[in-house]
PDB file of C-alpha atoms in Angstrom:
ATOM      1  CA  MET N   1     106.502 100.608  91.972  1.00 50.00           C
ATOM      2  CA  ALA N   2     104.488  97.388  91.867  1.00 53.00           C
ATOM      3  CA  PRO N   3     100.706  97.588  92.014  1.00 50.00           C
ATOM      4  CA  ILE N   4      99.217  97.086  95.450  1.00 54.00           C
ATOM      5  CA  PHE N   5      96.783  94.450  94.295  1.00 49.00           C
ATOM      6  CA  ARG N   6      97.499  92.039  91.496  1.00 49.00           C
ATOM      7  CA  THR N   7      94.710  90.041  89.876  1.00 52.00           C
ATOM      8  CA  ARG N   8      94.910  86.314  89.543  1.00 51.00           C
ATOM      9  CA  PRO N   9      95.874  84.928  86.129  1.00 51.00           C
ATOM     10  CA  GLU N  10      92.943  84.013  83.925  1.00 50.00           C
ATOM     11  CA  LYS N  11      91.727  80.467  84.198  1.00 50.00           C
ATOM     12  CA  ASP N  12      90.093  78.479  81.447  1.00 48.00           C
ATOM     13  CA  GLN N  13      86.718  80.170  81.047  1.00 47.00           C
ATOM     14  CA  THR N  14      85.062  77.000  79.794  1.00 48.00           C
ATOM     15  CA  SER N  15      85.676  75.055  82.988  1.00 46.00           C
ATOM     16  CA  ASN N  16      83.206  75.664  85.783  1.00 46.00           C
ATOM     17  CA  HIS N  17      82.641  79.345  84.792  1.00 45.00           C
ATOM     18  CA  GLY N  18      80.125  80.901  87.145  1.00 46.00           C
ATOM     19  CA  ALA N  19      79.302  77.620  88.839  1.00 46.00           C
ATOM     20  CA  ALA N  20      79.351  77.034  92.582  1.00 47.00           C
ATOM     21  CA  LEU N  21      82.461  75.539  94.154  1.00 46.00           C
ATOM     22  CA  SER N  22      82.497  71.791  94.105  1.00 46.00           C
ATOM     23  CA  ASP N  23      84.018  69.555  96.756  1.00 46.00           C
ATOM     24  CA  ASN N  24      87.189  69.338  94.645  1.00 46.00           C
ATOM     25  CA  ASP N  25      87.638  73.125  94.508  1.00 45.00           C
ATOM     26  CA  SER N  26      89.584  74.914  97.191  1.00 48.00           C
ATOM     27  CA  GLU N  27      88.571  78.174  98.836  1.00 46.00           C
ATOM     28  CA  ASP N  28      91.285  79.920  96.828  1.00 47.00           C
ATOM     29  CA  SER N  29      90.154  78.707  93.412  1.00 47.00           C
ATOM     30  CA  CYS N  30      88.188  80.979  91.137  1.00 47.00           C
ATOM     31  CA  SER N  31      86.736  80.248  87.721  1.00 49.00           C
ATOM     32  CA  VAL N  32      85.975  83.890  86.955  1.00 46.00           C
ATOM     33  CA  PRO N  33      88.438  85.724  84.689  1.00 51.00           C
ATOM     34  CA  ALA N  34      90.984  88.016  86.339  1.00 55.00           C
ATOM     35  CA  GLY N  35      89.791  91.556  86.829  1.00 56.00           C
ATOM     36  CA  SER N  36      86.121  90.620  86.740  1.00 55.00           C
ATOM     37  CA  LEU N  37      84.017  92.511  89.248  1.00 57.00           C
ATOM     38  CA  ASP N  38      81.985  89.370  89.837  1.00 60.00           C
ATOM     39  CA  ALA N  39      85.000  87.447  91.142  1.00 65.00           C
ATOM     40  CA  PRO N  40      84.577  86.609  94.833  1.00 70.00           C
ATOM     41  CA  LEU N  41      87.415  87.717  97.080  1.00 72.00           C
ATOM     42  CA  THR N  42      89.177  84.978  98.956  1.00 80.00           C
ATOM     43  CA  MET N  43      91.381  85.030 102.016  1.00 84.00           C
ATOM     44  CA  ARG N  44      94.391  84.626  99.733  1.00 85.00           C
ATOM     45  CA  ASP N  45      93.317  87.757  97.823  1.00 82.00           C
ATOM     46  CA  MET N  46      93.018  89.686 101.087  1.00 84.00           C
ATOM     47  CA  ARG N  47      96.397  88.470 102.355  1.00 86.00           C
ATOM     48  CA  GLU N  48      98.007  89.423  99.020  1.00 88.00           C
ATOM     49  CA  PHE N  49      96.377  92.852  99.168  1.00 85.00           C
ATOM     50  CA  MET N  50      97.560  93.428 102.748  1.00 88.00           C
ATOM     51  CA  ARG N  51     101.133  92.392 101.843  1.00 89.00           C
ATOM     52  CA  GLY N  52     101.060  94.795  98.899  1.00 88.00           C
ATOM     53  CA  LEU N  53      99.612  97.565 101.048  1.00 87.00           C
ATOM     54  CA  LYS N  54     102.235  97.067 103.764  1.00 90.00           C
ATOM     55  CA  SER N  55     104.978  97.143 101.142  1.00 88.00           C
ATOM     56  CA  TYR N  56     103.560 100.313  99.584  1.00 88.00           C
ATOM     57  CA  VAL N  57     103.273 102.064 102.967  1.00 87.00           C
ATOM     58  CA  ALA N  58     106.822 101.037 103.880  1.00 86.00           C
ATOM     59  CA  GLU N  59     108.112 102.459 100.567  1.00 87.00           C
ATOM     60  CA  GLU N  60     106.189 105.710 101.049  1.00 82.00           C
ATOM     61  CA  LEU N  61     107.522 106.112 104.598  1.00 82.00           C
ATOM     62  CA  GLN N  62     111.076 105.925 103.253  1.00 84.00           C
ATOM     63  CA  LYS N  63     110.515 108.909 100.961  1.00 81.00           C
ATOM     64  CA  PRO N  64     111.533 112.365 102.191  1.00 79.00           C
ATOM     65  CA  LEU N  65     108.827 114.674 103.475  1.00 75.00           C
ATOM     66  CA  GLN N  66     110.105 117.668 101.482  1.00 76.00           C
ATOM     67  CA  PRO N  67     107.494 117.398  98.688  1.00 78.00           C
ATOM     68  CA  LEU N  68     104.770 117.243 101.337  1.00 76.00           C
ATOM     69  CA  HIS N  69     106.204 120.328 103.055  1.00 79.00           C
ATOM     70  CA  GLU N  70     106.328 122.162  99.721  1.00 85.00           C
ATOM     71  CA  SER N  71     102.729 121.179  98.956  1.00 86.00           C
ATOM     72  CA  LEU N  72     101.564 122.378 102.363  1.00 87.00           C
ATOM     73  CA  THR N  73     103.449 125.657 101.898  1.00 89.00           C
ATOM     74  CA  ASP N  74     101.821 126.123  98.485  1.00 89.00           C
ATOM     75  CA  LEU N  75      98.437 125.329  99.985  1.00 90.00           C
ATOM     76  CA  ALA N  76      98.968 127.873 102.774  1.00 91.00           C
ATOM     77  CA  MET N  77      99.954 130.575 100.269  1.00 92.00           C
ATOM     78  CA  TRP N  78      96.941 129.750  98.069  1.00 91.00           C
ATOM     79  CA  THR N  79      94.645 129.845 101.109  1.00 91.00           C
ATOM     80  CA  HIS N  80      96.034 133.251 102.081  1.00 90.00           C
ATOM     81  CA  LYS N  81      95.407 134.539  98.547  1.00 90.00           C
ATOM     82  CA  VAL N  82      91.827 133.228  98.644  1.00 90.00           C
ATOM     83  CA  GLU N  83      91.241 134.835 102.054  1.00 91.00           C
ATOM     84  CA  THR N  84      92.597 138.134 100.735  1.00 90.00           C
ATOM     85  CA  LYS N  85      90.347 137.938  97.667  1.00 90.00           C
ATOM     86  CA  MET N  86      87.357 137.124  99.882  1.00 91.00           C
ATOM     87  CA  GLU N  87      88.123 140.120 102.126  1.00 90.00           C
ATOM     88  CA  ASP N  88      88.490 142.364  99.071  1.00 90.00           C
ATOM     89  CA  THR N  89      85.213 141.066  97.658  1.00 90.00           C
ATOM     90  CA  LEU N  90      83.442 141.585 100.967  1.00 89.00           C
ATOM     91  CA  THR N  91      84.804 145.135 101.174  1.00 90.00           C
ATOM     92  CA  MET N  92      83.625 145.789  97.620  1.00 90.00           C
ATOM     93  CA  VAL N  93      80.162 144.353  98.382  1.00 89.00           C
ATOM     94  CA  ASN N  94      79.891 146.483 101.517  1.00 89.00           C
ATOM     95  CA  THR N  95      81.000 149.560  99.562  1.00 90.00           C
ATOM     96  CA  HIS N  96      78.395 148.859  96.880  1.00 90.00           C
ATOM     97  CA  ASP N  97      75.764 148.168  99.522  1.00 90.00           C
ATOM     98  CA  THR N  98      76.560 151.500 101.170  1.00 91.00           C
ATOM     99  CA  ALA N  99      76.404 153.275  97.801  1.00 91.00           C
ATOM    100  CA  ILE N 100      73.048 151.644  97.040  1.00 93.00           C
ATOM    101  CA  GLN N 101      71.674 152.709 100.436  1.00 93.00           C
ATOM    102  CA  GLU N 102      72.847 156.299  99.847  1.00 94.00           C
ATOM    103  CA  PHE N 103      71.299 156.273  96.360  1.00 94.00           C
ATOM    104  CA  ARG N 104      67.976 155.019  97.771  1.00 94.00           C
ATOM    105  CA  GLU N 105      68.028 157.764 100.395  1.00 95.00           C
ATOM    106  CA  GLN N 106      68.620 160.345  97.656  1.00 94.00           C
ATOM    107  CA  ILE N 107      65.685 158.940  95.655  1.00 94.00           C
ATOM    108  CA  ARG N 108      63.441 159.077  98.741  1.00 94.00           C
ATOM    109  CA  GLY N 109      64.518 162.695  99.318  1.00 93.00           C
ATOM    110  CA  LEU N 110      63.679 163.571  95.704  1.00 93.00           C
ATOM    111  CA  GLU N 111      60.324 161.779  95.894  1.00 93.00           C
ATOM    112  CA  GLU N 112      59.455 163.653  99.095  1.00 91.00           C
ATOM    113  CA  ALA N 113      60.534 166.926  97.489  1.00 91.00           C
ATOM    114  CA  GLN N 114      58.258 166.256  94.513  1.00 90.00           C
ATOM    115  CA  LYS N 115      55.289 165.548  96.816  1.00 86.00           C
ATOM    116  CA  ASP N 116      55.688 168.921  98.530  1.00 76.00           C
TER     117      ASP N 116
END
């Protein structure tokens, strides 16, 4: 599959590098090396990107949806497992909380018995 956005070929870095566009330069010319983050985007770059994006989307729409269905099924099963684990953990926490409360009540009973 071709990349969505292709950089322009490198131009001679010694000619007009980093300088403002002169009257002889067109809107689509660029003296910055390809791939540089400082390179200004032009309308030609945007049109090329949109053509690439449209081509990519068209290719992806031609692919079968089976892998997506399988991924969603896997995600649903994983989510169910996580929910089950969360419920088990919550049950365990509640059980421990109940046991702690009962233990505290026993301690209070013993403390009161010692006071008497």
